[in-house]
Amino acid sequence: VQLQASGGGLVQAGGSLRLSCAASGRSSRTSTTGWFRQVPGKEREFVAVLFRSGSATYFADSVKGRFTLSRDSAKNTVYLQMNSLKPEDTAVYYCANSEQVISSTVTRASSYGYWGQGTLVTVSS
């Protein structure tokens, strides 16, 4: 399984970005896709998850109401739409994938076996 994260960039506070996580080697509908972010010196932080098969999602409190998830099955891609961005959203964003993760552990980075390379999001104030 290979994951390709893209879509990061520089945006002003209040702006929007859409990140993409394109998967090869596995259908996004048969696996759970999580998004995490990391800033230097800190642990990787859970952001959001799109559960396999259906459209169930779960978001960290810090992004709830501002970020949404969607899936394009034809492109085997999961999107993280980020609106009302804040400077504290600045980080490298990673997508991750797992067929085995259970709902009680989706916020743990260790629950995911496959990771994309990360895409940098910078929000200026």
Short mmCIF file of C-alpha atoms in Angstrom, two decimals:
data_model
loop_
_atom_site.label_atom_id
_atom_site.label_comp_id
_atom_site.label_asym_id
_atom_site.label_seq_id
_atom_site.Cartn_x
_atom_site.Cartn_y
_atom_site.Cartn_z
CA VAL A 1 0.00 0.00 0.00
CA GLN A 2 1.28 3.42 -0.93
CA LEU A 3 -0.24 6.70 0.18
CA GLN A 4 0.41 10.03 -1.48
CA ALA A 5 -0.57 13.11 0.49
CA SER A 6 -0.79 16.43 -1.28
CA GLY A 7 -2.48 19.80 -1.21
CA GLY A 8 -0.57 21.60 1.49
CA GLY A 9 0.59 25.17 1.14
CA LEU A 10 0.59 28.65 2.60
CA VAL A 11 -2.74 30.24 3.44
CA GLN A 12 -3.88 33.19 5.51
CA ALA A 13 -5.85 32.69 8.68
CA GLY A 14 -9.50 32.13 7.85
CA GLY A 15 -8.68 30.54 4.54
CA SER A 16 -9.17 27.03 3.26
CA LEU A 17 -7.14 24.17 1.89
CA ARG A 18 -8.04 20.71 0.69
CA LEU A 19 -5.61 17.90 1.31
CA SER A 20 -5.69 14.71 -0.71
CA CYS A 21 -4.60 11.22 0.22
CA ALA A 22 -4.37 8.99 -2.83
CA ALA A 23 -3.99 5.29 -2.14
CA SER A 24 -2.59 2.61 -4.38
CA GLY A 25 -2.65 -1.07 -3.69
CA ARG A 26 -5.71 -0.94 -1.50
CA SER A 27 -9.21 0.38 -1.85
CA SER A 28 -10.00 3.32 0.40
CA ARG A 29 -13.42 1.76 0.94
CA THR A 30 -11.98 -1.37 2.58
CA SER A 31 -9.65 0.44 4.91
CA THR A 32 -9.78 3.26 7.43
CA THR A 33 -7.96 6.48 6.60
CA GLY A 34 -6.74 8.76 9.32
CA TRP A 35 -5.17 12.19 9.22
CA PHE A 36 -2.56 13.33 11.68
CA ARG A 37 -0.40 16.40 12.00
CA GLN A 38 2.91 17.14 13.57
CA VAL A 39 4.93 20.19 14.46
CA PRO A 40 8.63 20.06 15.32
CA GLY A 41 9.28 18.88 18.84
CA LYS A 42 5.81 17.51 19.38
CA GLU A 43 4.16 14.14 18.97
CA ARG A 44 2.04 13.36 15.98
CA GLU A 45 -1.49 14.54 16.72
CA PHE A 46 -4.73 12.95 15.58
CA VAL A 47 -6.86 15.18 13.34
CA ALA A 48 -9.61 13.12 11.71
CA VAL A 49 -10.59 9.67 10.50
CA LEU A 50 -12.81 8.29 7.78
CA PHE A 51 -13.91 4.77 8.55
CA ARG A 52 -13.90 2.12 5.87
CA SER A 53 -16.91 1.17 3.81
CA GLY A 54 -19.27 3.88 4.93
CA SER A 55 -18.95 7.57 5.54
CA ALA A 56 -18.57 7.59 9.29
CA THR A 57 -16.08 10.18 10.48
CA TYR A 58 -14.56 11.38 13.70
CA PHE A 59 -12.68 14.60 14.34
CA ALA A 60 -10.42 15.98 17.00
CA ASP A 61 -12.11 18.66 19.08
CA SER A 62 -9.61 21.23 17.82
CA VAL A 63 -10.84 20.89 14.23
CA LYS A 64 -14.47 19.86 14.71
CA GLY A 65 -16.81 22.08 12.74
CA ARG A 66 -14.00 23.40 10.53
CA PHE A 67 -12.64 20.27 8.84
CA THR A 68 -14.56 17.70 6.84
CA LEU A 69 -13.71 14.41 5.16
CA SER A 70 -14.85 12.91 1.89
CA ARG A 71 -13.95 10.07 -0.38
CA ASP A 72 -13.77 9.68 -4.16
CA SER A 73 -13.90 5.93 -4.64
CA ALA A 74 -13.21 6.14 -8.36
CA LYS A 75 -9.92 7.89 -7.63
CA ASN A 76 -9.26 5.91 -4.45
CA THR A 77 -8.65 9.20 -2.73
CA VAL A 78 -9.70 10.65 0.61
CA TYR A 79 -9.93 14.41 1.02
CA LEU A 80 -9.51 16.54 4.12
CA GLN A 81 -11.24 19.87 3.58
CA MET A 82 -9.90 22.44 6.00
CA ASN A 83 -11.85 25.65 6.46
CA SER A 84 -11.46 28.62 8.81
CA LEU A 85 -7.82 27.79 9.22
CA LYS A 86 -5.94 29.12 12.21
CA PRO A 87 -2.22 29.68 12.75
CA GLU A 88 -2.26 26.81 15.24
CA ASP A 89 -3.24 24.48 12.38
CA THR A 90 0.24 24.94 10.96
CA ALA A 91 1.90 21.53 10.77
CA VAL A 92 2.96 18.74 8.50
CA TYR A 93 -0.15 16.71 7.76
CA TYR A 94 0.05 12.98 7.24
CA CYS A 95 -2.52 10.51 6.04
CA ALA A 96 -2.45 6.96 7.30
CA ASN A 97 -4.25 3.78 6.47
CA SER A 98 -5.24 0.58 8.19
CA GLU A 99 -7.55 -2.36 7.59
CA GLN A 100 -7.40 -3.50 11.20
CA VAL A 101 -7.85 -0.39 13.30
CA ILE A 102 -10.82 -0.46 15.63
CA SER A 103 -12.87 2.53 16.61
CA SER A 104 -11.43 2.78 20.11
CA THR A 105 -7.90 3.17 18.81
CA VAL A 106 -8.31 5.38 15.73
CA THR A 107 -6.69 8.35 17.42
CA ARG A 108 -3.43 6.50 17.99
CA ALA A 109 -0.75 6.83 15.34
CA SER A 110 0.50 3.37 16.25
CA SER A 111 -2.79 1.90 15.02
CA TYR A 112 -1.95 2.62 11.40
CA GLY A 113 0.45 0.56 9.37
CA TYR A 114 0.79 2.70 6.29
CA TRP A 115 1.68 6.37 6.05
CA GLY A 116 1.96 8.99 3.39
CA GLN A 117 4.96 11.27 3.16
CA GLY A 118 3.33 14.34 4.69
CA THR A 119 2.35 17.70 3.27
CA LEU A 120 3.13 21.03 4.92
CA VAL A 121 0.32 23.40 5.84
CA THR A 122 1.31 26.89 6.92
CA VAL A 123 -1.33 29.32 8.16
CA SER A 124 -0.19 32.90 8.51
CA SER A 125 -1.79 35.31 10.94
#
